[in-house]
XYZ file of C-alpha atoms in Angstrom:
599
model
C -2.351 18.478 -0.848
C -5.829 18.920 -2.408
C -8.744 17.080 -0.856
C -9.480 13.676 -2.247
C -12.743 11.848 -2.720
C -12.809 9.073 -0.078
C -15.212 6.955 -2.116
C -13.582 4.201 -4.148
C -15.112 2.202 -7.048
C -16.411 -1.252 -6.293
C -14.853 -4.386 -7.695
C -16.760 -6.593 -10.152
C -18.495 -9.831 -9.133
C -15.862 -11.755 -11.107
C -13.130 -10.169 -9.080
C -14.841 -11.036 -5.800
C -15.332 -14.633 -6.966
C -11.715 -14.902 -8.052
C -10.431 -13.716 -4.672
C -12.684 -16.068 -2.702
C -12.044 -19.084 -4.957
C -8.304 -18.562 -4.571
C -8.766 -18.612 -0.766
C -10.908 -21.788 -0.989
C -8.332 -23.528 -3.158
C -5.977 -23.665 -0.181
C -8.207 -26.321 1.426
C -9.533 -28.498 -1.420
C -10.175 -31.574 0.762
C -12.415 -29.681 3.152
C -14.365 -28.248 0.247
C -14.682 -31.711 -1.339
C -16.063 -33.116 1.934
C -18.514 -30.211 2.108
C -19.799 -30.922 -1.416
C -20.156 -34.685 -0.779
C -21.927 -34.022 2.518
C -24.397 -31.689 0.792
C -25.103 -34.278 -1.918
C -25.624 -37.060 0.608
C -28.039 -34.910 2.626
C -30.207 -34.140 -0.390
C -30.264 -37.832 -1.445
C -31.577 -38.697 2.044
C -34.205 -35.958 1.886
C -35.395 -37.157 -1.523
C -35.413 -40.814 -0.473
C -37.442 -40.423 2.726
C -40.765 -39.373 1.005
C -40.465 -42.487 -1.265
C -40.589 -44.761 1.802
C -43.421 -42.626 3.288
C -45.334 -43.224 0.023
C -45.000 -46.990 0.477
C -45.908 -46.718 4.136
C -49.137 -44.823 3.488
C -50.096 -47.004 0.579
C -49.827 -50.067 2.863
C -51.850 -48.377 5.614
C -54.525 -47.178 3.171
C -55.250 -50.799 2.204
C -56.724 -51.230 5.714
C -55.477 -54.802 5.982
C -53.534 -55.097 9.276
C -52.395 -58.684 8.813
C -49.115 -59.838 10.453
C -47.418 -59.783 7.075
C -48.518 -56.199 6.396
C -47.507 -55.105 9.919
C -44.080 -56.704 9.480
C -43.753 -54.912 6.181
C -44.689 -51.622 7.839
C -42.085 -52.175 10.538
C -39.508 -52.896 7.893
C -40.405 -49.698 6.051
C -40.290 -47.785 9.337
C -36.794 -49.164 10.142
C -35.577 -48.290 6.694
C -37.079 -44.821 7.029
C -35.217 -44.421 10.361
C -31.962 -45.383 8.659
C -32.580 -42.844 5.911
C -33.279 -40.120 8.496
C -30.149 -41.147 10.376
C -28.095 -40.947 7.173
C -29.523 -37.479 6.563
C -28.741 -36.407 10.141
C -25.173 -37.699 9.832
C -24.689 -35.948 6.513
C -25.954 -32.676 7.957
C -23.572 -32.983 10.935
C -20.650 -33.655 8.606
C -21.638 -30.702 6.393
C -22.016 -28.226 9.251
C -18.816 -29.398 10.999
C -16.857 -29.114 7.778
C -18.183 -25.666 6.849
C -17.395 -24.368 10.372
C -13.703 -25.399 10.009
C -13.469 -24.279 6.362
C -15.077 -20.899 6.905
C -13.239 -20.030 10.132
C -9.821 -20.837 8.690
C -10.519 -19.109 5.357
C -12.004 -16.037 7.070
C -8.888 -15.805 9.226
C -6.690 -16.025 6.069
C -8.762 -13.328 4.330
C -8.661 -11.008 7.325
C -4.892 -11.330 7.715
C -4.140 -11.051 3.987
C -6.405 -8.008 3.557
C -4.790 -6.360 6.587
C -1.320 -7.036 5.204
C -2.220 -5.636 1.776
C -4.035 -2.642 3.233
C -1.043 -1.695 5.370
C 1.118 -1.784 2.269
C -0.742 1.141 0.730
C 0.922 4.518 0.609
C 0.386 7.477 2.881
C -1.500 9.168 0.018
C -4.037 6.301 0.087
C -4.666 6.586 3.820
C -4.911 10.349 3.744
C -7.869 9.950 1.376
C -9.747 7.448 3.556
C -11.754 7.306 6.762
C -10.113 5.032 9.304
C -13.515 3.771 10.541
C -14.633 2.957 7.021
C -11.459 0.987 6.288
C -11.722 -1.093 9.449
C -15.350 -1.812 8.620
C -14.453 -2.927 5.074
C -11.859 -5.380 6.361
C -14.355 -6.854 8.807
C -17.174 -7.044 6.236
C -14.782 -8.669 3.737
C -14.350 -11.765 5.917
C -18.014 -11.799 7.026
C -19.140 -11.638 3.395
C -17.209 -14.830 2.612
C -19.139 -16.636 5.336
C -22.445 -15.384 3.987
C -21.635 -16.242 0.358
C -20.354 -19.749 1.097
C -23.295 -20.468 3.429
C -25.717 -19.261 0.770
C -24.162 -21.308 -2.002
C -23.362 -24.543 -0.153
C -26.266 -24.611 2.315
C -28.981 -23.036 0.141
C -28.456 -22.688 -3.615
C -26.582 -25.967 -4.249
C -28.863 -28.145 -2.047
C -31.953 -26.473 -3.574
C -30.766 -27.306 -7.084
C -30.114 -30.909 -6.120
C -33.424 -31.370 -4.349
C -35.643 -29.696 -6.923
C -33.913 -31.613 -9.767
C -34.407 -34.888 -7.870
C -38.035 -34.080 -7.019
C -38.814 -33.318 -10.675
C -37.240 -36.593 -11.796
C -39.153 -38.657 -9.185
C -42.505 -37.011 -9.921
C -41.910 -37.357 -13.631
C -41.628 -41.147 -13.133
C -45.042 -41.136 -11.424
C -46.604 -38.786 -13.982
C -44.722 -36.750 -16.584
C -47.185 -33.845 -16.298
C -46.464 -33.484 -12.559
C -42.738 -33.482 -13.084
C -42.970 -30.970 -15.933
C -45.241 -28.632 -13.978
C -42.958 -28.693 -10.951
C -39.850 -28.170 -13.078
C -41.308 -25.299 -15.140
C -42.709 -23.634 -11.971
C -39.328 -23.893 -10.203
C -37.446 -22.469 -13.174
C -39.909 -19.629 -13.761
C -40.054 -18.684 -10.084
C -36.271 -18.766 -9.767
C -35.913 -16.574 -12.895
C -38.536 -14.182 -11.571
C -36.742 -13.920 -8.229
C -33.415 -13.250 -9.906
C -35.021 -10.534 -12.065
C -36.739 -8.943 -9.071
C -33.544 -9.118 -7.038
C -31.534 -7.451 -9.811
C -34.259 -4.810 -10.022
C -33.940 -4.238 -6.293
C -30.104 -4.537 -6.087
C -29.325 -0.811 -6.781
C -31.455 0.000 -3.747
C -29.383 -2.466 -1.668
C -26.127 -0.927 -2.949
C -27.320 2.569 -2.074
C -28.300 1.362 1.401
C -24.881 -0.295 1.873
C -23.080 2.876 0.759
C -25.103 5.035 3.096
C -24.419 2.583 5.907
C -20.658 2.936 5.256
C -21.005 6.699 5.243
C -22.719 6.623 8.639
C -19.838 4.546 10.008
C -17.286 6.917 8.505
C -19.065 10.009 9.860
C -19.305 8.401 13.312
C -15.597 7.458 13.337
C -14.598 10.930 12.081
C -16.557 12.714 14.814
C -15.428 10.374 17.629
C -11.822 10.592 16.462
C -11.975 14.383 16.611
C -14.033 14.626 19.782
C -11.572 17.049 21.411
C -11.755 19.438 18.453
C -15.563 19.228 18.438
C -15.643 20.070 22.138
C -13.088 22.915 21.998
C -14.899 24.576 19.083
C -18.305 23.964 20.633
C -19.434 22.245 17.479
C -21.427 19.376 18.975
C -24.692 20.714 17.450
C -22.994 21.005 14.060
C -21.638 17.429 14.191
C -25.026 16.248 15.433
C -26.668 17.805 12.379
C -24.119 16.229 10.013
C -24.482 12.789 11.596
C -28.258 13.072 11.713
C -28.300 13.938 8.020
C -26.165 10.882 7.279
C -28.451 8.634 9.337
C -31.540 10.142 7.644
C -30.130 9.324 4.205
C -29.497 5.768 5.415
C -33.071 5.583 6.784
C -34.611 6.693 3.499
C -32.505 4.237 1.518
C -33.448 1.457 3.962
C -37.188 2.160 3.627
C -36.964 2.003 -0.158
C -35.030 -1.278 -0.004
C -37.337 -2.911 2.538
C -40.471 -1.757 0.719
C -39.185 -3.392 -2.487
C -38.684 -6.605 -0.423
C -42.297 -6.577 0.661
C -43.543 -6.271 -2.907
C -41.391 -9.217 -3.918
C -42.644 -11.442 -1.076
C -46.232 -10.654 -2.055
C -45.648 -11.697 -5.660
C -43.888 -14.907 -4.579
C -46.741 -15.821 -2.231
C -49.228 -15.705 -5.092
C -47.007 -17.924 -7.284
C -46.642 -20.508 -4.519
C -50.394 -20.721 -3.828
C -51.224 -21.040 -7.537
C -48.692 -23.810 -8.050
C -49.933 -25.907 -5.128
C -53.597 -25.655 -6.216
C -52.773 -26.592 -9.789
C -50.592 -29.545 -8.763
C -53.233 -30.960 -6.372
C -56.007 -30.422 -8.926
C -54.086 -32.468 -11.540
C -53.182 -35.124 -8.924
C -56.814 -35.602 -8.057
C -57.630 -36.229 -11.728
C -54.791 -38.764 -11.976
C -56.055 -40.453 -8.795
C -59.468 -40.804 -10.380
C -57.841 -42.513 -13.361
C -56.051 -44.908 -11.004
C -52.598 -43.584 -11.903
C -51.796 -42.181 -8.479
C -52.282 -43.718 -5.062
C -52.864 -42.179 -1.615
C -49.132 -42.584 -0.987
C -48.420 -40.494 -4.079
C -50.362 -37.591 -2.534
C -48.037 -37.816 0.464
C -45.046 -37.878 -1.891
C -46.328 -34.931 -3.911
C -47.106 -32.869 -0.817
C -43.739 -33.618 0.796
C -41.888 -32.599 -2.340
C -44.132 -29.582 -2.932
C -43.700 -28.180 0.573
C -39.962 -28.667 0.541
C -39.611 -27.301 -2.969
C -41.746 -24.298 -2.134
C -39.709 -23.598 0.974
C -36.419 -24.000 -0.903
C -37.306 -22.026 -4.012
C -39.113 -19.214 -2.200
C -36.247 -18.868 0.262
C -34.089 -18.038 -2.742
C -35.480 -14.532 -2.472
C -34.103 -14.146 1.048
C -30.899 -15.942 0.107
C -30.367 -13.792 -2.977
C -30.805 -10.705 -0.861
C -28.117 -11.889 1.533
C -25.998 -13.046 -1.366
C -26.049 -9.761 -3.227
C -25.635 -7.783 -0.029
C -22.560 -9.836 0.876
C -21.201 -9.421 -2.614
C -21.625 -5.657 -2.352
C -19.838 -5.671 0.989
C -16.982 -7.813 -0.356
C -16.554 -5.666 -3.471
C -15.502 -2.665 -1.364
C -12.504 -4.471 0.032
C -11.673 -6.319 -3.181
C -11.465 -2.932 -4.895
C -8.794 -1.978 -2.378
C -7.010 -5.304 -2.958
C -7.073 -4.649 -6.708
C -5.707 -1.147 -6.325
C -1.967 -1.250 -6.841
C 0.203 -0.002 -4.007
C 1.280 3.550 -4.623
C 4.712 2.683 -3.239
C 6.106 -0.789 -3.882
C 9.447 -2.572 -4.042
C 10.873 -3.134 -7.486
C 11.590 -6.750 -8.510
C 14.895 -7.830 -7.016
C 15.051 -4.905 -4.566
C 18.131 -5.118 -2.340
C 18.639 -4.453 1.345
C 19.949 -0.966 2.196
C 23.530 -1.039 3.520
C 24.310 2.121 5.447
C 28.072 2.414 6.103
C 28.355 6.193 6.490
C 24.933 7.753 6.103
C 25.470 10.223 3.303
C 22.274 11.436 1.601
C 21.909 13.034 -1.827
C 18.876 14.410 -3.643
C 19.581 14.856 -7.338
C 17.349 17.080 -9.474
C 14.314 15.968 -7.510
C 10.841 16.868 -8.794
C 7.739 16.148 -6.770
C 4.080 17.066 -7.126
C 0.952 15.668 -5.519
C -0.816 16.295 -8.831
C -0.287 18.239 -12.043
C -1.521 21.469 -10.427
C 0.336 21.197 -7.126
C 4.104 21.088 -7.629
C 6.060 21.054 -4.350
C 9.720 20.540 -5.256
C 11.263 21.748 -8.501
C 14.698 20.651 -9.735
C 15.731 20.237 -6.109
C 19.261 19.052 -5.323
C 20.817 18.658 -1.886
C 23.829 16.734 -0.619
C 24.063 15.836 3.094
C 27.392 14.524 4.277
C 27.781 11.471 6.463
C 27.320 12.462 10.089
C 26.248 15.989 9.131
C 23.646 17.796 11.282
C 21.364 19.594 8.837
C 18.366 21.802 9.524
C 15.535 22.619 7.111
C 13.673 25.892 7.675
C 11.120 27.871 5.749
C 7.536 28.990 5.789
C 4.694 26.487 6.001
C 4.140 24.705 2.696
C 7.662 25.353 1.458
C 8.364 21.619 1.163
C 10.381 20.820 4.310
C 8.257 17.859 5.503
C 7.887 16.671 1.922
C 11.670 16.229 1.689
C 11.664 13.934 4.733
C 8.667 11.963 3.485
C 10.397 11.458 0.151
C 13.500 10.264 1.983
C 11.352 7.783 3.963
C 9.679 6.870 0.640
C 6.254 7.646 1.894
C 5.949 9.294 -1.501
C 7.927 8.567 -4.673
C 9.606 11.419 -6.503
C 8.160 12.321 -9.909
C 11.619 13.114 -11.194
C 15.257 12.827 -10.168
C 16.855 10.494 -7.633
C 17.295 10.103 -3.886
C 20.398 8.192 -2.785
C 21.743 6.986 0.562
C 25.429 6.067 0.436
C 25.081 5.991 -3.320
C 22.106 3.542 -3.245
C 18.947 4.743 -5.057
C 16.152 4.317 -2.540
C 13.674 3.072 -5.179
C 15.931 0.100 -5.787
C 16.072 -1.029 -2.167
C 13.362 -2.552 0.044
C 11.131 -0.198 1.903
C 11.560 -2.175 5.111
C 15.334 -1.909 5.059
C 15.138 1.784 4.176
C 12.901 2.653 7.094
C 14.781 0.356 9.464
C 17.807 2.601 8.995
C 15.979 5.839 9.731
C 14.627 7.016 13.063
C 11.766 9.454 12.632
C 10.271 11.624 15.341
C 7.211 13.463 13.909
C 5.747 16.764 14.993
C 2.606 15.066 16.307
C 3.549 11.577 17.492
C 0.751 9.026 17.517
C 0.950 6.231 20.047
C -0.759 2.838 20.057
C -3.476 2.091 22.605
C -0.967 -0.163 24.342
C 1.279 0.126 27.385
C 4.059 2.638 27.563
C 6.528 -0.221 27.586
C 5.122 -1.567 24.286
C 5.096 1.859 22.692
C 8.759 2.482 23.532
C 9.766 -1.037 22.597
C 8.330 -0.428 19.120
C 11.719 1.101 18.256
C 13.425 -2.252 19.008
C 11.070 -5.218 19.355
C 13.605 -7.450 21.097
C 14.702 -4.763 23.611
C 14.962 -5.750 27.236
C 13.135 -3.920 29.992
C 16.457 -2.427 31.074
C 17.067 -1.028 27.572
C 13.534 0.450 27.541
C 14.048 2.149 30.921
C 17.453 3.449 29.824
C 15.939 4.987 26.692
C 13.128 6.477 28.738
C 15.614 8.070 31.097
C 17.573 9.575 28.219
C 14.355 11.024 26.817
C 13.378 12.288 30.286
C 10.079 10.411 30.372
C 11.089 7.924 33.054
C 10.142 10.536 35.673
C 6.510 10.902 34.703
C 6.126 7.222 33.873
C 7.313 6.259 37.334
C 4.565 8.421 38.779
C 1.789 6.340 37.186
C 0.214 3.628 39.379
C 1.058 0.947 36.781
C 4.290 2.509 35.607
C 5.503 1.216 32.284
C 2.448 -1.043 32.035
C 0.151 2.002 31.865
C -2.074 2.073 28.776
C -1.952 5.421 26.992
C -5.389 5.420 25.335
C -6.229 5.585 21.671
C -3.567 7.595 19.832
C -2.005 8.346 23.230
C -4.767 10.714 24.379
C -4.152 9.980 28.074
C -0.766 11.696 27.863
C -0.047 15.382 27.356
C 1.506 16.517 24.059
C 4.910 16.866 25.704
C 4.670 13.412 27.277
C 3.725 11.854 23.963
C 6.655 13.578 22.322
C 9.125 12.318 24.894
C 7.830 8.767 24.501
C 8.316 9.092 20.748
C 11.872 10.334 21.350
C 12.552 7.381 23.678
C 11.341 5.071 20.923
C 13.791 6.710 18.470
C 16.622 6.493 20.993
C 15.962 2.773 21.385
C 15.880 2.267 17.614
C 19.322 3.916 17.256
C 19.249 4.075 13.487
C 22.183 5.667 11.588
C 19.962 8.368 10.111
C 17.748 10.554 12.286
C 14.901 12.840 11.250
C 13.404 15.250 13.754
C 10.260 16.939 12.494
C 9.565 19.629 15.066
C 10.492 17.086 17.704
C 10.475 19.597 20.541
C 7.520 21.669 19.379
C 5.086 20.236 21.970
C 7.434 20.739 24.928
C 7.575 23.514 27.447
C 10.873 25.332 28.020
C 12.003 23.094 30.848
C 11.177 19.861 29.049
C 12.786 21.197 25.886
C 16.016 21.855 27.666
C 16.088 18.278 28.970
C 15.281 16.855 25.570
C 17.949 18.929 23.830
C 20.538 17.265 26.062
C 19.133 13.842 25.165
C 19.107 14.702 21.474
C 22.761 15.680 21.568
C 23.596 12.160 22.721
C 21.153 10.663 20.211
C 22.666 12.629 17.284
C 26.246 11.555 17.989
C 27.653 9.668 14.974
C 24.414 10.000 12.985
C 23.332 11.870 9.902
C 20.621 14.223 11.201
C 17.879 16.169 9.465
C 15.985 18.627 11.654
C 12.846 20.496 10.646
C 12.157 23.412 12.948
C 10.025 26.505 13.076
C 11.570 27.507 16.404
C 14.914 28.649 15.090
C 16.492 28.683 18.569
C 16.598 24.848 18.421
C 18.832 24.711 15.316
C 21.404 27.451 15.991
C 24.211 24.909 16.462
C 23.446 22.807 13.412
C 26.353 22.192 11.000
C 24.303 23.641 8.156
C 20.919 25.276 7.740
C 19.000 25.008 4.474
C 16.350 27.663 3.812
C 13.505 26.270 1.621
C 11.261 28.678 -0.270
C 8.774 27.650 -2.955
C 10.246 24.187 -3.268
C 13.765 25.462 -3.886
C 16.852 26.155 -1.819
C 16.824 29.894 -1.151
C 19.930 29.980 1.034
C 22.242 27.782 3.058
C 24.944 28.107 5.674
C 25.446 28.320 9.402
C 23.182 30.314 11.675
C 25.574 33.259 11.752
C 26.184 33.171 8.018
C 22.500 33.302 7.236
C 21.891 36.177 9.609
C 24.587 38.159 7.824
C 23.114 37.430 4.443
C 19.674 38.691 5.379
C 16.811 37.233 3.344
C 14.095 34.851 4.543
C 16.123 33.368 7.418
C 16.894 36.793 8.834
C 13.221 37.697 8.526
C 12.103 34.571 10.366
C 14.731 35.120 13.007
C 13.623 38.678 13.512
C 10.007 37.663 13.979
C 10.994 35.181 16.695
C 13.869 37.152 18.220
C 11.753 38.646 20.956
C 10.837 35.292 22.380
C 14.467 34.092 22.071
C 15.741 37.100 24.058
C 13.160 36.472 26.672
C 14.319 32.857 26.950
C 17.930 34.013 27.297
C 16.991 36.408 30.105
C 15.229 33.567 31.943
C 18.388 31.360 31.573
C 20.568 34.132 33.037
């Protein structure tokens, strides 16, 4: 299969918004409470300076009579109630957003995981595992950032600034107009500056993902790096990735500093102009001392809110960029999917038929050409051939990890594209050449073949696969964790655990892809006995390079160049000559040596 570009296009902002709004729509009442809480909080913050204005006007009269003092106490009590209302609104808002965000983020994480796992093997072979896990995590985190920014920053800012402009306009139209025009212009400027800087943010985000991918790739292949003494090489590759991220970060952060400098000048100019005009209005007797308190309270809050838009926009766009990576994956159609009305596979006998199958990874890489093969129910069939002939591709097509580009694949007469993938794979046990285990206990890894299996069934399967012996030798026995991808076990031990898992599954169709390749001669002998029991009453497909393991198969199919070159029993194929005889001759020396050892 040709190498693929791991980079995927980003989704549009509309797509991100559509996905998040759909998630929010599941909890409309919580969202409604959040909106009402935000509105109530801004009303309280707009109202408080009005009572402060009256309070300072009364104090500035310098007439501390009992009536005035009583009035001041009344204003103070009212102000306290306004502050309390604001405090209550804030608590309601924060409590609501905590519940809303946590539940929605959980939904997004689970749904993105579910959709991601539904992608085809082709999709995953073109991606870095570390990058995918990071995208899933950032997808949920981005929702929190976006909702926080909108409901705790943008929406409250709009409400407060609009209210402040209206209140100041009632005191003096010129003050309201100046504040409104300044807020609109500064907001527009910030949006323009943020859009100008956004490409730098996107580049930085992409380089950050590449660093994560490079790190995961190197760590995941640490053994290979060590065995090939390529630590310096990996260090140089990772350092180069980090250096690209550093340069992108410097450019992005430098742009931020320029923006903050421009905003600081705008804020200072607006405050001086507003106070200058206010002084003139005070001289004319239009404004009072309390109005200066009102103006300053609104100005400071407005400045803080509007200027913070720069920081909030940066977080907003960054979160949008993060979310777009995962949304692009959610928008990408599954390479393999169930057709509408797909039925459950019913395996009564286990007969398999490939009719005129064509398969190619792309237009320039054809693997199978007009390939037809019929496997009888209960037949033990072996596929042999040189590397790249198409042996493993046949089994992957049967498991529907890939769809054929032509022809049909049938099991007991049922076309596999018309049945559910889950029922298809539930009826096939597959033991790969390089089994990958979960970083879980041995018991959990074996039980994966049958989730409701009892401990006794697990131990029985382990004994049949001859892995009970080495498992019993571990201090924690079946509760021993095997490490990521099973690295704490040897290759042969991993293979035997995988075989135990297949034994426990006990599906009517069995595929063995070099299932004994990682075993030494003694272990292979034990496993061959277990496989004989496992294969009883099943339709079996065996892929093997070691021809000694398939001598007793009912039929051997020789694959060459995506076509059937020959077929028959072991003895028949040796008599015919051809590719099978050639392969046998190459390996015959080692087979004879094995026979001498057995004698």
